[in-house]
mmCIF file of N, CA and C in Angstrom:
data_model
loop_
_atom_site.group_PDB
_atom_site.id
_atom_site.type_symbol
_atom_site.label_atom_id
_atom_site.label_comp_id
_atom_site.label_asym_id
_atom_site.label_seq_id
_atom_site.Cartn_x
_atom_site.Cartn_y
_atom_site.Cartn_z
ATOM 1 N N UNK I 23 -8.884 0.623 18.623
ATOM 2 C CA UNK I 23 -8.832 1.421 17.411
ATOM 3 C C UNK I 23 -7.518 1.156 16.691
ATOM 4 N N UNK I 24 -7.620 0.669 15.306
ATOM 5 C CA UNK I 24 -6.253 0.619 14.444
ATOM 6 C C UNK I 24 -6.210 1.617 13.591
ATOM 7 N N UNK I 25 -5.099 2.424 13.396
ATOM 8 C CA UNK I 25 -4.511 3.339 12.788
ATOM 9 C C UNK I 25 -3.322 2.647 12.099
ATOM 10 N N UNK I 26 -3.455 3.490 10.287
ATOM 11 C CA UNK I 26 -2.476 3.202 9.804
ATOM 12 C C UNK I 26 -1.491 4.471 9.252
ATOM 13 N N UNK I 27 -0.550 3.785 9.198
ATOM 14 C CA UNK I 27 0.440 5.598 9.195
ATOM 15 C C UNK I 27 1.348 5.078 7.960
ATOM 16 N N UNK I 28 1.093 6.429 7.258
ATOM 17 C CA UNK I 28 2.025 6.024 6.125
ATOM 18 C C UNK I 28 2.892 7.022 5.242
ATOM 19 N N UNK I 29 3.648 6.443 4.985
ATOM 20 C CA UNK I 29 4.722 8.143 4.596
ATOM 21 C C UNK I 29 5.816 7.417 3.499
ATOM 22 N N UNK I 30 6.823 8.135 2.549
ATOM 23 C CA UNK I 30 7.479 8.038 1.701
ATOM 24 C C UNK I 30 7.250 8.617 0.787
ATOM 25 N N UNK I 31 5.945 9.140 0.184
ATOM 26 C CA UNK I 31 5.507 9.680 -0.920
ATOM 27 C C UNK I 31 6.663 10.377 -1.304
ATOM 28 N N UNK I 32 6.275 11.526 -2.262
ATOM 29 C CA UNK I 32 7.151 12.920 -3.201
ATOM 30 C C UNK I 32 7.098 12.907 -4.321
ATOM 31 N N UNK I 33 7.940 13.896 -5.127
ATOM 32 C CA UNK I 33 7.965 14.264 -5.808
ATOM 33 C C UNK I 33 9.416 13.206 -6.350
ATOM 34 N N UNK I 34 9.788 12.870 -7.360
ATOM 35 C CA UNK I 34 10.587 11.917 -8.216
ATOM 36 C C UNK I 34 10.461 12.180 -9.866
ATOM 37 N N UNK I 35 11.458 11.751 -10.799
ATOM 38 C CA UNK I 35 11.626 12.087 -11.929
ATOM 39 C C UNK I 35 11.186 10.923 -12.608
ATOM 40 N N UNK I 36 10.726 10.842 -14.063
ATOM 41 C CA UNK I 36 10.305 9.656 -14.605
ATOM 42 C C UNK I 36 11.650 8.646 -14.505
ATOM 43 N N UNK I 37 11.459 7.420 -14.140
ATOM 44 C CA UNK I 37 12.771 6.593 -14.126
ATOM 45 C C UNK I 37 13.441 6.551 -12.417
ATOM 46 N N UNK I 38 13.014 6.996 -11.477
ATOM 47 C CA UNK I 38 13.075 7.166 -9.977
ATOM 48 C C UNK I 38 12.731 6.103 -9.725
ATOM 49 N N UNK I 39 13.159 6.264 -8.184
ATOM 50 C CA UNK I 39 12.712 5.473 -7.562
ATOM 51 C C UNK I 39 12.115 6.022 -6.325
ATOM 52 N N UNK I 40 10.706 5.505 -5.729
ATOM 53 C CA UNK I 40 10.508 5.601 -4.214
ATOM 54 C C UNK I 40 9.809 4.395 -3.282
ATOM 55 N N UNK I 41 10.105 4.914 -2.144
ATOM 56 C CA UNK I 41 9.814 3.782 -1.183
ATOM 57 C C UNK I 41 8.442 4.110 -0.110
ATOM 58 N N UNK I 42 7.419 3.605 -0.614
ATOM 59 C CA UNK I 42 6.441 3.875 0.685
ATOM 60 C C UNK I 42 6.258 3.024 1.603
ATOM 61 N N UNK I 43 6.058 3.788 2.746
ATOM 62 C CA UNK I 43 5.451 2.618 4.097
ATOM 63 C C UNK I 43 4.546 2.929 4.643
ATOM 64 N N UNK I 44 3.838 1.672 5.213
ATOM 65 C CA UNK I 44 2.732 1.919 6.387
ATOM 66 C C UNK I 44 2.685 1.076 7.680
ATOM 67 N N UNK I 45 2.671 1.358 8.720
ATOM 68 C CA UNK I 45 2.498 1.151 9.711
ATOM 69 C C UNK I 45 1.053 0.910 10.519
ATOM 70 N N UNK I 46 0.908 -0.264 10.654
ATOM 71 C CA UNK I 46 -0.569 -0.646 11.523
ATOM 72 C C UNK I 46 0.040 -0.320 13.221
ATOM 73 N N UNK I 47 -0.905 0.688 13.999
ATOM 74 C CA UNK I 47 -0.920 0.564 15.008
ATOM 75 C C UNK I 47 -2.247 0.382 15.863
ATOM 76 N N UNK I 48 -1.973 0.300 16.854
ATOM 77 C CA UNK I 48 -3.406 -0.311 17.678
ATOM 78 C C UNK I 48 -3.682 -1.555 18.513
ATOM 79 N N UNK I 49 -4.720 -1.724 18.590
ATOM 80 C CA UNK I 49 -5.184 -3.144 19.697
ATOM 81 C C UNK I 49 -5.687 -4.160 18.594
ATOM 82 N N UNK I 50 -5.033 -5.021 18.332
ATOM 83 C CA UNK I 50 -5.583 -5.987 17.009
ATOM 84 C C UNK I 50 -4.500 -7.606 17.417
ATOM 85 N N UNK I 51 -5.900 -8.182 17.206
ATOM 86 C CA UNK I 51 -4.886 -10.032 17.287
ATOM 87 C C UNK I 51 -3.942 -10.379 16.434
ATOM 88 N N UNK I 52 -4.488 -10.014 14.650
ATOM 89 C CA UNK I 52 -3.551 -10.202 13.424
ATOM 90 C C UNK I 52 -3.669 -9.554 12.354
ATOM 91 N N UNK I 53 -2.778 -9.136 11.543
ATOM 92 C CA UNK I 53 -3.158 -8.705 10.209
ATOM 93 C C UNK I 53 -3.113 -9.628 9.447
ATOM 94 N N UNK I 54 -4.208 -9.448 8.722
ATOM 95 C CA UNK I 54 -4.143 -10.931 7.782
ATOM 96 C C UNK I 54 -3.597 -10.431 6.678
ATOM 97 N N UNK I 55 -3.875 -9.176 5.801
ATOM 98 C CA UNK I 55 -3.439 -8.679 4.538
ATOM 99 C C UNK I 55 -2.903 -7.257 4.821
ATOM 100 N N UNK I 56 -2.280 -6.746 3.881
ATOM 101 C CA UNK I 56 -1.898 -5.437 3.735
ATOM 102 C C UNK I 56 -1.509 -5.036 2.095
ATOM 103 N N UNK I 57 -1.932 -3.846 2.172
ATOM 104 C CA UNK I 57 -1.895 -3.447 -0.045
ATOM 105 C C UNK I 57 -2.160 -2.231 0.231
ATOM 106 N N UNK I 58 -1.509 -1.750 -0.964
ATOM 107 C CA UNK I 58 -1.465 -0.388 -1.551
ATOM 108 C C UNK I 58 -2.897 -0.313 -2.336
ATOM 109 N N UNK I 59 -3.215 0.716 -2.705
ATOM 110 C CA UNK I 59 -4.267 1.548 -3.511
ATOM 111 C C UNK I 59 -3.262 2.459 -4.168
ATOM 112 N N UNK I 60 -4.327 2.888 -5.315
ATOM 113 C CA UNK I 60 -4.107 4.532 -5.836
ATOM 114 C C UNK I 60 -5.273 4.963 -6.615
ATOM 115 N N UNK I 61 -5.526 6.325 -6.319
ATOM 116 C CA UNK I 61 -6.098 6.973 -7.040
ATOM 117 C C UNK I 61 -6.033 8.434 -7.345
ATOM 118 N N UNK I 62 -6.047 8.747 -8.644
ATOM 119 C CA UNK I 62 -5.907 9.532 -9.436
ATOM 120 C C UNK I 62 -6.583 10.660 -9.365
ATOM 121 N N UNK I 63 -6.949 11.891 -9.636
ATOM 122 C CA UNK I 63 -8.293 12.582 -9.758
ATOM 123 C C UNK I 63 -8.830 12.326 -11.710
ATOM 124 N N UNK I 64 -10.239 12.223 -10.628
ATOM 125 C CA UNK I 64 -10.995 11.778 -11.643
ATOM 126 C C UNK I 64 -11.166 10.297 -12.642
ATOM 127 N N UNK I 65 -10.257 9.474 -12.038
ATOM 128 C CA UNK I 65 -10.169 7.783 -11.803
ATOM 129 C C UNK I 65 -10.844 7.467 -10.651
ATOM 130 N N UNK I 66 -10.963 5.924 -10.891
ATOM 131 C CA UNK I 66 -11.458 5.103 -9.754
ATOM 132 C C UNK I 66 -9.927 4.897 -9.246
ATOM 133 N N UNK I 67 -10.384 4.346 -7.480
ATOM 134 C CA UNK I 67 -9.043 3.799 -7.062
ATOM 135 C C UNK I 67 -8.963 1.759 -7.420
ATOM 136 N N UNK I 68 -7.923 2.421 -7.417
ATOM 137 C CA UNK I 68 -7.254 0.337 -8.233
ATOM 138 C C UNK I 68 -6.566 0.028 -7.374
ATOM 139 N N UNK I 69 -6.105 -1.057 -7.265
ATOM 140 C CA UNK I 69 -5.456 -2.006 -6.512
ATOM 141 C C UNK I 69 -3.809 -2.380 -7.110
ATOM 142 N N UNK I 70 -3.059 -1.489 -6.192
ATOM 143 C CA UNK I 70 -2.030 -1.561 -6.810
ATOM 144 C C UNK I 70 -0.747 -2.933 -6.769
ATOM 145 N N UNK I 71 -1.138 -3.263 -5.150
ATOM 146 C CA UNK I 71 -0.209 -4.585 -4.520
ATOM 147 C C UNK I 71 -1.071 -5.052 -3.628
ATOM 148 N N UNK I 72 -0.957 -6.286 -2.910
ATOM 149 C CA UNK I 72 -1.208 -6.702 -1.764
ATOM 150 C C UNK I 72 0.015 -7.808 -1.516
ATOM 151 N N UNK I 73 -0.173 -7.540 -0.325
ATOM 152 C CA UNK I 73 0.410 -8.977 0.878
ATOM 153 C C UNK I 73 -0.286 -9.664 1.637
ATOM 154 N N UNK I 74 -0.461 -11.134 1.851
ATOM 155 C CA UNK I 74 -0.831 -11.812 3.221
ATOM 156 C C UNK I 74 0.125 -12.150 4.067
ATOM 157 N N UNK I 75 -0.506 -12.833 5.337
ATOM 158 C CA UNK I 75 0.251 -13.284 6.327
ATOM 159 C C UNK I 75 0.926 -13.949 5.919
ATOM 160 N N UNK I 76 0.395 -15.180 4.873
ATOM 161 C CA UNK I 76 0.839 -16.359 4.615
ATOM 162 C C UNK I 76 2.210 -16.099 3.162
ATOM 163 N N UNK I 77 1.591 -14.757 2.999
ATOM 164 C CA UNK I 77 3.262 -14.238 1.719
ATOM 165 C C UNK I 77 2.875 -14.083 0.388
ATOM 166 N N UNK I 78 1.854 -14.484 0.254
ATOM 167 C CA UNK I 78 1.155 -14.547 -1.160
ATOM 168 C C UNK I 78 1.070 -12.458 -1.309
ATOM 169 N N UNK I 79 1.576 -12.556 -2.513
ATOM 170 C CA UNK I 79 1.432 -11.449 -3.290
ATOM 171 C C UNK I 79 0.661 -10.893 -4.476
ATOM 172 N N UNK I 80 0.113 -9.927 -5.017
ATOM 173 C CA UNK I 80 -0.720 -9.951 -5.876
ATOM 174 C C UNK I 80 -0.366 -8.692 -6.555
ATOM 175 N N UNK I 81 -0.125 -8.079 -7.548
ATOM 176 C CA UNK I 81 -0.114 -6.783 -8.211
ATOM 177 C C UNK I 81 -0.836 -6.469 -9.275
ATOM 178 N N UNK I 82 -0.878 -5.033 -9.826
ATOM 179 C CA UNK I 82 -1.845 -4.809 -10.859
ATOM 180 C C UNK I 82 -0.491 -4.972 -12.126
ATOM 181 N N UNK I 83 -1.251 -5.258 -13.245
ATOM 182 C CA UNK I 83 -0.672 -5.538 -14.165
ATOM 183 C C UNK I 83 0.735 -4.499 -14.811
ATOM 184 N N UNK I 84 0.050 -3.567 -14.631
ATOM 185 C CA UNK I 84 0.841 -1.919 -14.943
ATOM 186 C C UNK I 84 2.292 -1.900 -13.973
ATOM 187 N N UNK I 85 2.573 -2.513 -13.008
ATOM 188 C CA UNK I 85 3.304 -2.406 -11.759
ATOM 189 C C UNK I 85 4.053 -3.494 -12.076
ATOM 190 N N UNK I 86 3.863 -4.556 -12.675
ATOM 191 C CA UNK I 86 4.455 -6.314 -12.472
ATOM 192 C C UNK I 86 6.180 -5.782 -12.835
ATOM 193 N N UNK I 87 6.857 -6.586 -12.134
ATOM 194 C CA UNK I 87 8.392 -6.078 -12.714
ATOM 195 C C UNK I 87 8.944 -4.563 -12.028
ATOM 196 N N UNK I 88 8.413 -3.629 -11.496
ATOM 197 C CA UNK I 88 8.749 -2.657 -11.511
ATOM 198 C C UNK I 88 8.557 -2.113 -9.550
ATOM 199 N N UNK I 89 7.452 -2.769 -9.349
ATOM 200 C CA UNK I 89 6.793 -2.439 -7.920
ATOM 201 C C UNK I 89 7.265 -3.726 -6.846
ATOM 202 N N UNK I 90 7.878 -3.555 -5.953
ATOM 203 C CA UNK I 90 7.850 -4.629 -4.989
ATOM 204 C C UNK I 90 7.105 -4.345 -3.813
ATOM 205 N N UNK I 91 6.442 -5.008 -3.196
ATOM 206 C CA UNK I 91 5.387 -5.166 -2.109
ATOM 207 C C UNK I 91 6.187 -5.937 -0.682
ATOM 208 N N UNK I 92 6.520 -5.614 0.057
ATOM 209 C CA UNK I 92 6.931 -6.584 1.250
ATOM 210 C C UNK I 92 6.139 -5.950 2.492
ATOM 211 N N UNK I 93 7.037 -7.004 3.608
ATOM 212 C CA UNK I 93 6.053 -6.799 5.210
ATOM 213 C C UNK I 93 7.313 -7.174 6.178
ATOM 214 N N UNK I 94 7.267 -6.525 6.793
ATOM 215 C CA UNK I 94 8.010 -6.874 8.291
ATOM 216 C C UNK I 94 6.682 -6.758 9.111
ATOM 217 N N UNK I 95 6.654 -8.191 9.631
ATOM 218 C CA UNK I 95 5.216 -8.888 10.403
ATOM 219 C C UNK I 95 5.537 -7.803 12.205
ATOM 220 N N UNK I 96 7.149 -8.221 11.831
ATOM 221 C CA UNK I 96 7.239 -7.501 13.849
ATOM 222 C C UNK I 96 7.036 -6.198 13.766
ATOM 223 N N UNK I 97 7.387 -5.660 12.644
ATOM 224 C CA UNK I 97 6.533 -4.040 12.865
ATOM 225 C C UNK I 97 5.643 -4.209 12.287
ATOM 226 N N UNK I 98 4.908 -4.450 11.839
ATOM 227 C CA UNK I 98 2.972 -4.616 11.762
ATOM 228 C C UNK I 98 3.092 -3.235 10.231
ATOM 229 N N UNK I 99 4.268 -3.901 9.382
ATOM 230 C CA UNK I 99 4.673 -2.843 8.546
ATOM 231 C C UNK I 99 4.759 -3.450 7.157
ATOM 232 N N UNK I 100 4.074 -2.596 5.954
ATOM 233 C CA UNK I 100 4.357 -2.871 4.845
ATOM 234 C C UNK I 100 5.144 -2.025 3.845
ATOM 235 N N UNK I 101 5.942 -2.377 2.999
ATOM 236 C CA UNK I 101 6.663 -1.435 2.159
ATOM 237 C C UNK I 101 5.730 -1.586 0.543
ATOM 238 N N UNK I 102 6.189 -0.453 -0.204
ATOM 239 C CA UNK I 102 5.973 -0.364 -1.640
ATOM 240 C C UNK I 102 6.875 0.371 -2.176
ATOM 241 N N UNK I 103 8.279 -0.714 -2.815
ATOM 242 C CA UNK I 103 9.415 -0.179 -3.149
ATOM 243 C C UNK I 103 9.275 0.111 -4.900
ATOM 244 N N UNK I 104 8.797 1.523 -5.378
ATOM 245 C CA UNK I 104 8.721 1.554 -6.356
ATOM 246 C C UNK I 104 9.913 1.694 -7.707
ATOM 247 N N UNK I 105 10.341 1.353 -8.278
ATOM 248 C CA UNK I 105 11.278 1.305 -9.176
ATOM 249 C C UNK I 105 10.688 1.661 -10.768
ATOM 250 N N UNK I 106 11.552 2.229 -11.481
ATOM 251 C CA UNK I 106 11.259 2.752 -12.842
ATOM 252 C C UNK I 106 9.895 3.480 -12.808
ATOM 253 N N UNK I 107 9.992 4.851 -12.044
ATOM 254 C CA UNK I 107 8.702 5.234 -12.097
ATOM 255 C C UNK I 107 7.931 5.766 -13.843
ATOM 256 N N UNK I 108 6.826 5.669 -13.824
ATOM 257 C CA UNK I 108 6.329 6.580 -15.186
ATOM 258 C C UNK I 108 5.483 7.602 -14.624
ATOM 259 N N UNK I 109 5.231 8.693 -15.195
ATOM 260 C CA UNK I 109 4.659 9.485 -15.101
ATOM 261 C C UNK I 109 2.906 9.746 -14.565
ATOM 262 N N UNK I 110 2.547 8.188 -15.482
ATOM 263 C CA UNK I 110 1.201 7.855 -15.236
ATOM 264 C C UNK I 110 1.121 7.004 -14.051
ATOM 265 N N UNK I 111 2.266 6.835 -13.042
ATOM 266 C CA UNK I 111 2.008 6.235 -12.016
ATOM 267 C C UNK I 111 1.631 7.363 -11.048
ATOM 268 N N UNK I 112 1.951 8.529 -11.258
ATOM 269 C CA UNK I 112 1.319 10.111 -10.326
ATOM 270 C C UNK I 112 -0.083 9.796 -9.609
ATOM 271 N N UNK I 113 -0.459 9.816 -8.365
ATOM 272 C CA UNK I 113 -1.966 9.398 -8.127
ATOM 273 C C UNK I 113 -1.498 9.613 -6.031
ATOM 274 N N UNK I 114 -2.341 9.529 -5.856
ATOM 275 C CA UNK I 114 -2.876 9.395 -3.974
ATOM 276 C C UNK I 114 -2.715 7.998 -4.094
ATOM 277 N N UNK I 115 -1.589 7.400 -3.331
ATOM 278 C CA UNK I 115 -1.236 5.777 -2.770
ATOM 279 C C UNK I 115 -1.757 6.095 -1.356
ATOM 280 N N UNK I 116 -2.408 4.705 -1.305
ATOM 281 C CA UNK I 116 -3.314 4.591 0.031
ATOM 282 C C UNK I 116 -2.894 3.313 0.511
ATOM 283 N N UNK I 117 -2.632 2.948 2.218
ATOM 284 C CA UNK I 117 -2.305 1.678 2.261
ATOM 285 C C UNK I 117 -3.650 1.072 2.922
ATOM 286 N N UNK I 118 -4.015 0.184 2.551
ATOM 287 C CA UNK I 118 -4.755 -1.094 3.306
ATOM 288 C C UNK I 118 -4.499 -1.940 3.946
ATOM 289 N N UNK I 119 -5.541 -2.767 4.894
ATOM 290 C CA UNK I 119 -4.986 -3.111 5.490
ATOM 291 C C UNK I 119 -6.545 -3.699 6.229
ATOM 292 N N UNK I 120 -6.513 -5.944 6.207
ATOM 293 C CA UNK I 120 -7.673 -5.991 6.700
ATOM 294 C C UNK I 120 -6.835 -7.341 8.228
ATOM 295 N N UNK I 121 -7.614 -6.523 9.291
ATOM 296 C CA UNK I 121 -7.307 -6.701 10.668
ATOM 297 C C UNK I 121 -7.986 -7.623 11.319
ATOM 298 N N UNK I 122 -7.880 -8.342 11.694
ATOM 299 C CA UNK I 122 -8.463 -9.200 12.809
ATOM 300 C C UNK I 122 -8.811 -8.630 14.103
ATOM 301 N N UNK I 123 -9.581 -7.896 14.538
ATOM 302 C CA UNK I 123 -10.009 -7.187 15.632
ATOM 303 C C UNK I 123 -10.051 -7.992 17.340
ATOM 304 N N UNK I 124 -10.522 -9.264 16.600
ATOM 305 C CA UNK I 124 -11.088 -9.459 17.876
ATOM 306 C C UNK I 124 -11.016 -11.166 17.259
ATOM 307 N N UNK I 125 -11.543 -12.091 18.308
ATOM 308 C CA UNK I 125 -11.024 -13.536 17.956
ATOM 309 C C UNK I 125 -12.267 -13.469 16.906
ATOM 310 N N UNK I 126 -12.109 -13.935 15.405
ATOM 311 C CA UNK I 126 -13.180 -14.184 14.247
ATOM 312 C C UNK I 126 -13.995 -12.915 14.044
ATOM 313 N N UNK I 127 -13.531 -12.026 14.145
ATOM 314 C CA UNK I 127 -14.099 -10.700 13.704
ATOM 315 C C UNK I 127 -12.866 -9.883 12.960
ATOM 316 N N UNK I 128 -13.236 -9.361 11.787
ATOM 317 C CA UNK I 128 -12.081 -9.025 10.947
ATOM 318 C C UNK I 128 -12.809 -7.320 10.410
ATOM 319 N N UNK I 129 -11.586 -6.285 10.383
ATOM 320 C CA UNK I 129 -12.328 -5.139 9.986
ATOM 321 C C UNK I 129 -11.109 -4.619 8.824
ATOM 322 N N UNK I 130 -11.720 -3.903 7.895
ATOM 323 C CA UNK I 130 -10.989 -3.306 6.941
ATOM 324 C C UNK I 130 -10.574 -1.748 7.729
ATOM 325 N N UNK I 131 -9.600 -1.677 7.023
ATOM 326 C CA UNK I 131 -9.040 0.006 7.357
ATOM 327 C C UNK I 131 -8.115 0.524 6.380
ATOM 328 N N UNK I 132 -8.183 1.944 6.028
ATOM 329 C CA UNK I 132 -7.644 2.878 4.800
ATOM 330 C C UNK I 132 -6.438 3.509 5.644
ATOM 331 N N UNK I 133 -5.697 4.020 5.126
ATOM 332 C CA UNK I 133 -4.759 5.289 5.492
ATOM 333 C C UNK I 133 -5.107 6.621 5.222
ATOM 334 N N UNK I 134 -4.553 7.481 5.237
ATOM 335 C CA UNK I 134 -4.597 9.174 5.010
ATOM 336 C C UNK I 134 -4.293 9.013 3.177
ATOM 337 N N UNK I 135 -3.562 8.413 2.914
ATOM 338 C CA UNK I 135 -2.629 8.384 1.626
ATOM 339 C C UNK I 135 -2.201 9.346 1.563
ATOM 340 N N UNK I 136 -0.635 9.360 0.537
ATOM 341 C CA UNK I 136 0.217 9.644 0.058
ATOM 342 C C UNK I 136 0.604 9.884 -1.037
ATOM 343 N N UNK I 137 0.627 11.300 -1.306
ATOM 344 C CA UNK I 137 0.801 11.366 -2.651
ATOM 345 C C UNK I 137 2.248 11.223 -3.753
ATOM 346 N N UNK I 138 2.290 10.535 -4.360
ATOM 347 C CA UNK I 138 3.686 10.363 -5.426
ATOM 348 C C UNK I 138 3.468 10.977 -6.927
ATOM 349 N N UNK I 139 4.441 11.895 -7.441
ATOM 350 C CA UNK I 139 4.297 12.653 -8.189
ATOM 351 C C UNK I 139 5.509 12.374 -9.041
ATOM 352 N N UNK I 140 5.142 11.887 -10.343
ATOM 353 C CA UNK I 140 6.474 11.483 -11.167
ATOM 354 C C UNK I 140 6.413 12.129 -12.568
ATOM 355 N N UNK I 141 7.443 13.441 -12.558
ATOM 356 C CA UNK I 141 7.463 14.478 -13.660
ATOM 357 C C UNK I 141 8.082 13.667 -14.437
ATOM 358 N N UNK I 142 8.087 14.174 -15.959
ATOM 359 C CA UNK I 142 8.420 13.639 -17.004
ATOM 360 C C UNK I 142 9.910 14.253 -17.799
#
């Protein structure tokens, strides 16, 4: 069973900064990817960052410049170092995260998410 644990959220002022993390724990061969989500109430959830093994990065357009995405592989850990927050970034951040279970068997997994709240 993989569990992901994730914490940093809060409360922050427009122009803040915060730092989220998540932590993969469990019985797993590799992580191949790891990314943030968010969603809003009453939005769909979007795709806010990702990481691979291999380093390749990906962000949503709204974030470029402002959001950094990293991984420390030996803690089975990803960050989402947010910078210049806006207001409309407020939403439930969720981390992802797709696992290699078993040799050629790969499973997706969500977090609890975290909520970040950026007053104006």
């Amino acid at each position: 069973q993989v569990q992901l644990a994730e914490s940093g959220g809060g409360l922050v002022q427009a122009g803040g900064s915060l730092r989220l993390s998540c932590a993969a724990s469990g019985s797993f061969v590799s992580i191949i990817a790891m990314g943030w989500y968010r969603q809003a109430p009453g939005k769909q959830r979007e795709l806010v960052a990702t990481t691979t093994s291999g380093g390749s990065t990906n962000y949503l357009d709204s974030v470029k410049g402002r959001f950094t995405i990293s991984r420390d592989n030996a803690k089975n850990t990803v960050y989402l170092q947010m910078n210049s927050l806006k207001p409309e970034d407020t939403s439930v951040y969720i981390c992802s995260a797709l696992i290699e279970t078993s040799l050629h068997r790969t499973t997706g997994y969500w977090g609890q998410g975290t909520q970040v709240t950026v007053s104006s």
